Coordinates of C-alpha atoms in Angstrom, one line a residue:
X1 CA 38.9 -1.8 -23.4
X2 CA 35.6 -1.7 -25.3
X3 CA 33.5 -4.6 -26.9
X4 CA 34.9 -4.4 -30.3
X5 CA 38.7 -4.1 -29.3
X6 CA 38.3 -7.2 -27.1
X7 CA 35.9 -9.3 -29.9
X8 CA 39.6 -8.8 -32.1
X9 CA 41.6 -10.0 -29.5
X10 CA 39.3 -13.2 -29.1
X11 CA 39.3 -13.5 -32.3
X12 CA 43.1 -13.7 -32.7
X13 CA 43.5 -15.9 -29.7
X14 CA 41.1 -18.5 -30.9
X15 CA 43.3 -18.5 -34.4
X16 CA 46.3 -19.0 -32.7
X17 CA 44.8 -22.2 -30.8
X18 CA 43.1 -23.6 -34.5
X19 CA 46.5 -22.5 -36.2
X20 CA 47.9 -24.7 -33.6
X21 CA 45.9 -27.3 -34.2
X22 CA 46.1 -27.6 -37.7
X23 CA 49.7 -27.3 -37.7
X24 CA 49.7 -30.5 -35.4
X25 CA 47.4 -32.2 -38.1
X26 CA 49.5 -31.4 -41.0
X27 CA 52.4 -32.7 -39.0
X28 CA 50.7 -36.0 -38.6
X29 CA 49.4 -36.3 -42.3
X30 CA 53.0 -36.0 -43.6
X31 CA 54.7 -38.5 -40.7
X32 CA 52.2 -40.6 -41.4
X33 CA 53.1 -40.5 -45.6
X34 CA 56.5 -40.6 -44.7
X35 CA 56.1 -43.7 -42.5
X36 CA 55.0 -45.4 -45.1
X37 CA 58.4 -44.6 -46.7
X38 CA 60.7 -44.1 -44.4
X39 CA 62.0 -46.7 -41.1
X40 CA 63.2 -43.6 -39.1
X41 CA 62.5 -44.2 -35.5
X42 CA 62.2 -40.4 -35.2
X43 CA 59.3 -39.9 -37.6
X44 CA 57.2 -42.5 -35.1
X45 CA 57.8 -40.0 -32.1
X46 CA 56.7 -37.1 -33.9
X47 CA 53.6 -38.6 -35.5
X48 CA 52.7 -39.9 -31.8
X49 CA 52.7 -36.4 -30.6
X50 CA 50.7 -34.7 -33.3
X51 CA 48.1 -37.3 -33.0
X52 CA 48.1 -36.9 -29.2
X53 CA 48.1 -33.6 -29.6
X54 CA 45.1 -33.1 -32.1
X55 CA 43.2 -35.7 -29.6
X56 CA 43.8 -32.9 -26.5
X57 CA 43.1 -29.9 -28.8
X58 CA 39.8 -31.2 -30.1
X59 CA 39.0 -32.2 -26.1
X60 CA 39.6 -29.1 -25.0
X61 CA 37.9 -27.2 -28.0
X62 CA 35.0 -28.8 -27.0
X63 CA 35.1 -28.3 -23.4
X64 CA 35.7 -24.8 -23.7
X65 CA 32.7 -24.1 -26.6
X66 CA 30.5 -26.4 -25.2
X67 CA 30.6 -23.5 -21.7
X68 CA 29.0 -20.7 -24.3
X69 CA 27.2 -22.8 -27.1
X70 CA 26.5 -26.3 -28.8
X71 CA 29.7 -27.5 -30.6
X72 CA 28.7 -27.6 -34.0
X73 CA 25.4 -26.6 -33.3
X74 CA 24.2 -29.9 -32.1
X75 CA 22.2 -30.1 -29.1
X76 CA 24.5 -32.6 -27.5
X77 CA 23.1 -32.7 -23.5
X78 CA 25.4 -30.5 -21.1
X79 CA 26.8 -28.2 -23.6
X80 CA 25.4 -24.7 -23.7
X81 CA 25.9 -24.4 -20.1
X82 CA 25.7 -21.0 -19.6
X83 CA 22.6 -20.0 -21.2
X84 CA 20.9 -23.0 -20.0
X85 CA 21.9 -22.5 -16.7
X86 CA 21.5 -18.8 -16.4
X87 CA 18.9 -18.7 -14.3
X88 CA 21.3 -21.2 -11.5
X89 CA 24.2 -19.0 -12.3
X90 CA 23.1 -15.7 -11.3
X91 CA 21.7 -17.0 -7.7
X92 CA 25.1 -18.7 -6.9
X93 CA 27.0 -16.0 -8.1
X94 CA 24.5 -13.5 -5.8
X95 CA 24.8 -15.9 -3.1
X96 CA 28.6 -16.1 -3.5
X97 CA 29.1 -12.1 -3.4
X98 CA 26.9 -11.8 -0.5
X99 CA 28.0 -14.4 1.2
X100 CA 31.9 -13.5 0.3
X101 CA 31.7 -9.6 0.2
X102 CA 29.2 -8.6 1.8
X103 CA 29.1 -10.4 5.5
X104 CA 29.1 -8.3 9.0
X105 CA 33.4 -9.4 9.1
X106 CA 34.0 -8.7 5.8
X107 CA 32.2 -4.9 5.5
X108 CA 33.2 -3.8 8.6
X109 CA 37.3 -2.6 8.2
X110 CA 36.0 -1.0 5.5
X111 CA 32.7 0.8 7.2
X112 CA 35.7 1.8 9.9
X113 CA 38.2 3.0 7.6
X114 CA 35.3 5.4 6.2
X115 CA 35.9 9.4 6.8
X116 CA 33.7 11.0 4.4
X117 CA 33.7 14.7 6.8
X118 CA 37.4 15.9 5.1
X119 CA 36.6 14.7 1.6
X120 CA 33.6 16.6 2.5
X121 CA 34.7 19.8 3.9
X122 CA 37.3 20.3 1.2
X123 CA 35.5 19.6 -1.8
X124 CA 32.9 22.2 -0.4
X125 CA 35.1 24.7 0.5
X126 CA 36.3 24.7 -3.4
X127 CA 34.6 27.8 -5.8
X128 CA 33.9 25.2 -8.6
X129 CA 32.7 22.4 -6.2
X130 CA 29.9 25.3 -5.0
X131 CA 29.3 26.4 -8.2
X132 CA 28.9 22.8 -9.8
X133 CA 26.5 22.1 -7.2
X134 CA 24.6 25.0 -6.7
X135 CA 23.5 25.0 -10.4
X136 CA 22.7 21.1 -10.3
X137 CA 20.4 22.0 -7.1
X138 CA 19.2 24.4 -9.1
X139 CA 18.6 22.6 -12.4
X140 CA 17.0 19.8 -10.3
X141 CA 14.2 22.2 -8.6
X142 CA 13.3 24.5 -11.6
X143 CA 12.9 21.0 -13.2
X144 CA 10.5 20.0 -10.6
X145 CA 8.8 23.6 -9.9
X146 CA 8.0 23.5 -13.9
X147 CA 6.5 20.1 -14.0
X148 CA 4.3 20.7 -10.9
X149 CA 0.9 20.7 -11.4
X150 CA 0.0 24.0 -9.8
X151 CA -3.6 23.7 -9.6
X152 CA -3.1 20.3 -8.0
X153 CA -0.4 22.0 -5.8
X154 CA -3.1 25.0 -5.0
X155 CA -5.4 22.1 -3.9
X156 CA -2.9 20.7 -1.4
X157 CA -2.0 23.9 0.3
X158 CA -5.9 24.5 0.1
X159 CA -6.9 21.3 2.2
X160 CA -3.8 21.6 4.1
X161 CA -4.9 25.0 5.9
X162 CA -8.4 24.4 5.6
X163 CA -8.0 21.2 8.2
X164 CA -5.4 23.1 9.9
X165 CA -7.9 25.9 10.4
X166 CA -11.4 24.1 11.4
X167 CA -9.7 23.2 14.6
X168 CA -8.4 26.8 15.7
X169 CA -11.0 28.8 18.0
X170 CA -9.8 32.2 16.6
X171 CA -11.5 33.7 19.7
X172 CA -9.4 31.8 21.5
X173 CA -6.0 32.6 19.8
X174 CA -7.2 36.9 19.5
X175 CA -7.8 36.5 23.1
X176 CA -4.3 34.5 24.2
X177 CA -2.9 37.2 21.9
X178 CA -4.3 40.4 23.9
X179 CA -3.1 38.4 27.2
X180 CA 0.2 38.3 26.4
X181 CA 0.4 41.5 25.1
X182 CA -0.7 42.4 29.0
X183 CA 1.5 40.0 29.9
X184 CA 4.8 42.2 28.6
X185 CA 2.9 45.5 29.2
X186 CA 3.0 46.5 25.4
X187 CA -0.2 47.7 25.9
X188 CA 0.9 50.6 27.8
X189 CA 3.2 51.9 25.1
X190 CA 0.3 52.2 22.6
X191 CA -1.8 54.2 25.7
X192 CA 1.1 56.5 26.1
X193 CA 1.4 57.3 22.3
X194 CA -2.3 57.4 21.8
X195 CA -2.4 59.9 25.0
X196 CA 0.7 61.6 23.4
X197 CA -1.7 62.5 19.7
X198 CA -4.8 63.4 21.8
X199 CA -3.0 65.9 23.8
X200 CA -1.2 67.6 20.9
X201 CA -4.3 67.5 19.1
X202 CA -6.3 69.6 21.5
X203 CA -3.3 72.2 22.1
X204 CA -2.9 72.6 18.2
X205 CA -6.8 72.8 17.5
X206 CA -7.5 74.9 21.2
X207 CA -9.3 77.6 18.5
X208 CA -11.5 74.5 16.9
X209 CA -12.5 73.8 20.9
X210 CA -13.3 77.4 21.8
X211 CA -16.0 77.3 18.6
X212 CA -17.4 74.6 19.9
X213 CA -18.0 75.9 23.3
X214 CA -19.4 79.0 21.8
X215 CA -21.9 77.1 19.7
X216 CA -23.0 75.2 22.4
X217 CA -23.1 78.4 24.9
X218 CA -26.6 80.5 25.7
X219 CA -26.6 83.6 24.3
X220 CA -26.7 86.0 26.8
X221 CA -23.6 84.8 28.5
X222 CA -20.6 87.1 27.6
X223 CA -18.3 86.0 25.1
X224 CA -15.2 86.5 27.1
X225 CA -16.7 84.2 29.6
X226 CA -17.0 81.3 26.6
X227 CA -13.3 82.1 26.1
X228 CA -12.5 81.3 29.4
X229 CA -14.6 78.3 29.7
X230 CA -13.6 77.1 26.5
X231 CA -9.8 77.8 27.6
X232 CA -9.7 75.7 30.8
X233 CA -11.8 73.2 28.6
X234 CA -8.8 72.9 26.5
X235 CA -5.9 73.1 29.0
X236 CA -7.6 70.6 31.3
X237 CA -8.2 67.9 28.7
X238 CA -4.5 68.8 27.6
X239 CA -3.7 68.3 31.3
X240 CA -5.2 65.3 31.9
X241 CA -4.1 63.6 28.7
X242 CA -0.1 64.7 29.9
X243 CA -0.9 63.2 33.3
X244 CA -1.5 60.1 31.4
X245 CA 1.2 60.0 29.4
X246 CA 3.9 61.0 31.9
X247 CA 2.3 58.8 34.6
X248 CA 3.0 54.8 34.6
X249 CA 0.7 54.5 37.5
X250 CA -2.3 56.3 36.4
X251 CA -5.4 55.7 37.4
X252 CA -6.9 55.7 33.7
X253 CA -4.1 53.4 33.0
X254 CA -5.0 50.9 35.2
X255 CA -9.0 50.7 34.0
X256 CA -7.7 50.5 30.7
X257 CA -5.9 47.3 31.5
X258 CA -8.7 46.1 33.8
X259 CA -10.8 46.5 30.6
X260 CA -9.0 44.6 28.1
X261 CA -8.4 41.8 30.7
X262 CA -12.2 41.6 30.9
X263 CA -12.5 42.1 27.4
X264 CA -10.0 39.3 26.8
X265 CA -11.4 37.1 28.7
X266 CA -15.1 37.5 27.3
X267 CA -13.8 36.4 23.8
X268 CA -12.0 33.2 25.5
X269 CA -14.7 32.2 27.4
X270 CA -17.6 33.8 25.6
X271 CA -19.6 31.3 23.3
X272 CA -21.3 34.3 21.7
X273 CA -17.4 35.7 20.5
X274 CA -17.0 31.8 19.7
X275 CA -19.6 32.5 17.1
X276 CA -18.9 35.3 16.2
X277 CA -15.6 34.7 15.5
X278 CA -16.6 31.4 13.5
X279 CA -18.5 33.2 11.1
X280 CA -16.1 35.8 10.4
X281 CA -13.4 33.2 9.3
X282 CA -15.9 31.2 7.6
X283 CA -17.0 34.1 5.2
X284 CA -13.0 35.0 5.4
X285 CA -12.1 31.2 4.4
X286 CA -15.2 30.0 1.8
X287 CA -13.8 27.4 -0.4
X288 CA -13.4 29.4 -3.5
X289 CA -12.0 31.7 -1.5
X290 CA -9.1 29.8 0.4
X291 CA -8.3 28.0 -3.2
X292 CA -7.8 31.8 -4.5
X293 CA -6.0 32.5 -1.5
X294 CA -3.9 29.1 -1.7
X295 CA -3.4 29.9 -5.7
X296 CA -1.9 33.3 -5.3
X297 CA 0.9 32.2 -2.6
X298 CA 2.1 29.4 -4.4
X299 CA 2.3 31.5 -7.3
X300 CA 4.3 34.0 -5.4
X301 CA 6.0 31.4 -4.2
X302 CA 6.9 29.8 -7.4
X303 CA 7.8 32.9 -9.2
X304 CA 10.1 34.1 -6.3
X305 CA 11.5 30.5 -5.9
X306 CA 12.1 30.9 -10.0
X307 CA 13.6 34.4 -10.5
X308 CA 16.1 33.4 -7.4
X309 CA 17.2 30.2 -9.0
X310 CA 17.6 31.7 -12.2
X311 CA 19.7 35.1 -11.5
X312 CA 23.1 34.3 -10.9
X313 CA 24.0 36.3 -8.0
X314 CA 20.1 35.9 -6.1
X315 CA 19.9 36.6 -2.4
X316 CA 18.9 33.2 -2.2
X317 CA 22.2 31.7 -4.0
X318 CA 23.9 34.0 -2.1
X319 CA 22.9 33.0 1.6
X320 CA 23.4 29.2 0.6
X321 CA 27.0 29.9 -1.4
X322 CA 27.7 31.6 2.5
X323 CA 25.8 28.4 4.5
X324 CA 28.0 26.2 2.4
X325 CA 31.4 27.7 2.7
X326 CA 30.6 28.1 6.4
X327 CA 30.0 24.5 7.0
X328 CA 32.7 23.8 5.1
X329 CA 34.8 25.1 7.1
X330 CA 33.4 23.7 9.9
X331 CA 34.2 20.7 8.6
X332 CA 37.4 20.9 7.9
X333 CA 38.2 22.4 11.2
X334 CA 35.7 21.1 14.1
X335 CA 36.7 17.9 14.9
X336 CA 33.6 17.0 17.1
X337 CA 31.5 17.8 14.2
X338 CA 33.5 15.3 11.6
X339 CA 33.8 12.4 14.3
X340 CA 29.6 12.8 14.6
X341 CA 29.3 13.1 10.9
X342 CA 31.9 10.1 10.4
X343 CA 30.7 8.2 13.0
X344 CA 26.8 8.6 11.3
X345 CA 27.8 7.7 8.1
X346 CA 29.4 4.6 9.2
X347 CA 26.3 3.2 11.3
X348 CA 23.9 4.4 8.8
X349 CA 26.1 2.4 6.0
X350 CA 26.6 -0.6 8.0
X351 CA 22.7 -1.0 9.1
X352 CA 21.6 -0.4 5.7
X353 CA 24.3 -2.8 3.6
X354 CA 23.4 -5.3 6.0
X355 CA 19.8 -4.6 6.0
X356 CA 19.8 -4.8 2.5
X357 CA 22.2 -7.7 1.7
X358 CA 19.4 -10.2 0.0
X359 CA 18.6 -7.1 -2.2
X360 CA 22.0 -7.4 -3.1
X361 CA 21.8 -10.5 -3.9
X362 CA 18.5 -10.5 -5.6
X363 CA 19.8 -7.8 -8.1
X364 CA 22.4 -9.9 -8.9
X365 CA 20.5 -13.0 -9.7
X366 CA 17.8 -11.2 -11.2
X367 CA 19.7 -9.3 -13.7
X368 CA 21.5 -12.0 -14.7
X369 CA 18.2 -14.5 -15.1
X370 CA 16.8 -11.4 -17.4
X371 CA 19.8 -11.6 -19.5
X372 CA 19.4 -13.2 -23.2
X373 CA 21.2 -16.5 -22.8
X374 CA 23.0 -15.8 -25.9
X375 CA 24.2 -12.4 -25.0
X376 CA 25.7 -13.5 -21.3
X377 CA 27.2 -16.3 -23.3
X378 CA 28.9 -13.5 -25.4
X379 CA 29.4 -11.0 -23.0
X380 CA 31.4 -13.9 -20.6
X381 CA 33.2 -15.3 -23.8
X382 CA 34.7 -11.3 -24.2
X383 CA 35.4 -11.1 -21.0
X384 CA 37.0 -14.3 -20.2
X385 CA 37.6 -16.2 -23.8
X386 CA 41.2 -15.0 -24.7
X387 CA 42.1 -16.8 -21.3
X388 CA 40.3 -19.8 -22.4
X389 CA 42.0 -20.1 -25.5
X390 CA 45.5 -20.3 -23.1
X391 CA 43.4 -23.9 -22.3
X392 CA 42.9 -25.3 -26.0
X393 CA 46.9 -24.4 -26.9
X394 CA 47.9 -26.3 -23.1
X395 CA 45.5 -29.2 -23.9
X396 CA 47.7 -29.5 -27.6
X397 CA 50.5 -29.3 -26.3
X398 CA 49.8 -31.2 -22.9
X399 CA 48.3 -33.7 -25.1
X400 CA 51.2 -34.5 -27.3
X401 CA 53.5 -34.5 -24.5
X402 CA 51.2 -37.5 -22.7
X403 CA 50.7 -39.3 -26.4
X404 CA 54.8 -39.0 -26.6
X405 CA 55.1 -40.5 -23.4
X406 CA 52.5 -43.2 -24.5
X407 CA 54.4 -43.9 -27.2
X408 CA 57.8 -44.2 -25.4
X409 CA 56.5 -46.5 -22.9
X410 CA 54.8 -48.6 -25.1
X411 CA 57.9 -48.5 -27.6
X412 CA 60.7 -49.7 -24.7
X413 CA 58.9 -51.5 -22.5
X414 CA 55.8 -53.4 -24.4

């Protein structure tokens, strides 16, 4: 029921207690007139009542407007109580829920009774429930990502890796880096391969290798001689290159690994690759530079965050929608996972209500001390006024019932 639908039903509960009253006075003026008149015993009782009657209707009119404002607008001490007492009202009434409702015996059947993993799991596991949630996930971060500040942002990721980066010895992390790669043997894949090129290099280009010996040959020696020459030139560097490439345990294999372990050692150990090193990622990493660098990531970033939120079938909607309906259905079918999830959210609800009780009760007290006194005097007279109009029509009709009595007594027996 709204504010305006109850104001007319106070309304027309507080004229059926005045209508009462009035009637009750009108009854007395005429008894009274017609006592004058008329020696019926009758008209005494029923005069005694009405008068009785006004007498407990004006009491309890009283009573019941002095709780929300002066009677008759005059300041008449300990009416107004609720605006005057606002302040008093709000911390009992804080002190009384938290005290009442909110106490270790009275939240815990209720903290226990919580199973939020199956409400969970099947409201996931519906299309709409994903889809209403996905686009308010969405909403919320395209709402953020276009209110960022993304020169500020820039900044951030800017002093972020710079810090990050002043303590890394790259030396250090290139030469950990050709370790392991010894470590697992890679190496000897790329010396196969790179054996591999050489060798089919020399057999395709064998004419290129026989000019070259013939440049390089004196001049009186026959050129069918340079051919031979320049032939087992070519087949034995073919040779030898296959030897390398179909041997694991070649000789050349192993001083090529004896060579980068030295060499990888040198730049761990080295201060002159320390330097070295140092300088290249300072002239890599300059200020300006890193900010440009930091700049044109986020913005990727940003943009590919964007165009993903905003398409309707994105890879990235579509690997959450399949993240979602699979934990769904965990839920709804993995018992151990709901009793950890259950059992979670109780102990996280129960420290924190408890925790947080005088919060509780501070927003309780405060909000109602910040209230106009006038408008919690309305808002508890809608709320509660109708039933304290029930109070006025008792108090006239308990009233004339006590001053009939009064009269009886008095009448028989005085």
């Amino acid at each position: 029921m709204n504010d305006e639908a109850k104001r007319k039903q106070l309304r027309k509960y507080k004229a059926f207690a005045t209508g009462l009253f009035v009637l009750m006075a009108v009854i007395f003026i005429i008894t009274t007139i017609l006592q004058k008149s008329n020696n019926s015993h009758w008209i005494g009782y029923v005069r005694a009542f009405a008068e009785a009657a006004m007498v407990g209707a004006l009491a309890d009119w009283f009573a019941v407007t002095a709780l929300f404002r002066h009677p008759l607008g005059l300041p008449i001490p300990h009416t107004n109580l609720i605006e005057n007492s606002k302040q008093r009202l709000g911390d009992n009434l804080g002190s009384f829920v938290v005290g009442n409702f909110l106490s270790p015996q009275n939240i815990r059947p209720y903290i226990q009774k919580l199973k939020v993993s199956n409400f969970v799991g099947e409201w996931l596991g519906k299309e709409k429930s994903q889809e209403v949630l996905m686009k308010n996930l969405s909403d919320i971060v395209l709402d953020v990502l276009n209110k960022l500040d993304d020169s500020a942002v820039s900044r951030f990721i800017s002093n972020r890796v710079s810090e990050m980066i002043d303590d890394i010895k790259l030396n250090k992390v290139v030469g950990n880096g050709i370790s392991y790669i010894l470590e697992k043997n890679d190496h000897q894949r790329i010396v196969t391969n790179l054996s591999k090129q050489i060798k089919d290099y020399i057999i395709e280009n064998d004419e290129m290798i026989k000019d070259r010996v013939k440049k390089g040959s004196y001049t009186f020696i026959p050129a069918f001689v340079d051919n031979k020459i320049a032939d087992k030139i070519a087949d034995g560097l073919a040779e030898f290159f296959k030897e390398i490439e179909e041997d694991p345990q070649h000789e050349v294999r192993s001083l090529i690994t004896n060579k980068i372990h030295e060499f990888s050692v040198d730049l761990k150990e080295d201060p002159k690759w320390e330097e070295e090193f140092k300088t290249i990622k300072n002239g890599l990493l300059k200020n300006d530079k890193l900010e440009e660098y930091s700049n044109d990531i986020w913005m990727s970033i940003k943009k590919t965050l964007v165009k993903e939120l905003q398409e309707e079938h994105s890879a990235l909607k579509t690997y959450l929608s399949k993240n979602l309906n699979e934990f769904a259905q965990n839920l709804k079918t993995d018992e151990n996972l709901q009793n950890k999830i259950d059992h979670w959210v109780r102990v996280t609800a129960y420290k924190y209500i408890l925790k947080n009780t005088h919060q509780f009760g501070n927003l309780i007290s405060t909000t109602v001390g910040n209230w106009q006194g006038k408008e919690l005097s309305e808002k508890l007279e809608l709320e509660v006024g109708k039933d304290l109009q029930f109070i006025r029509v008792n108090g006239t009709l308990v009233g004339g019932l006590v001053g009939l009595i009064i009269y009886t007594v008095a009448h028989f027996f005085i």
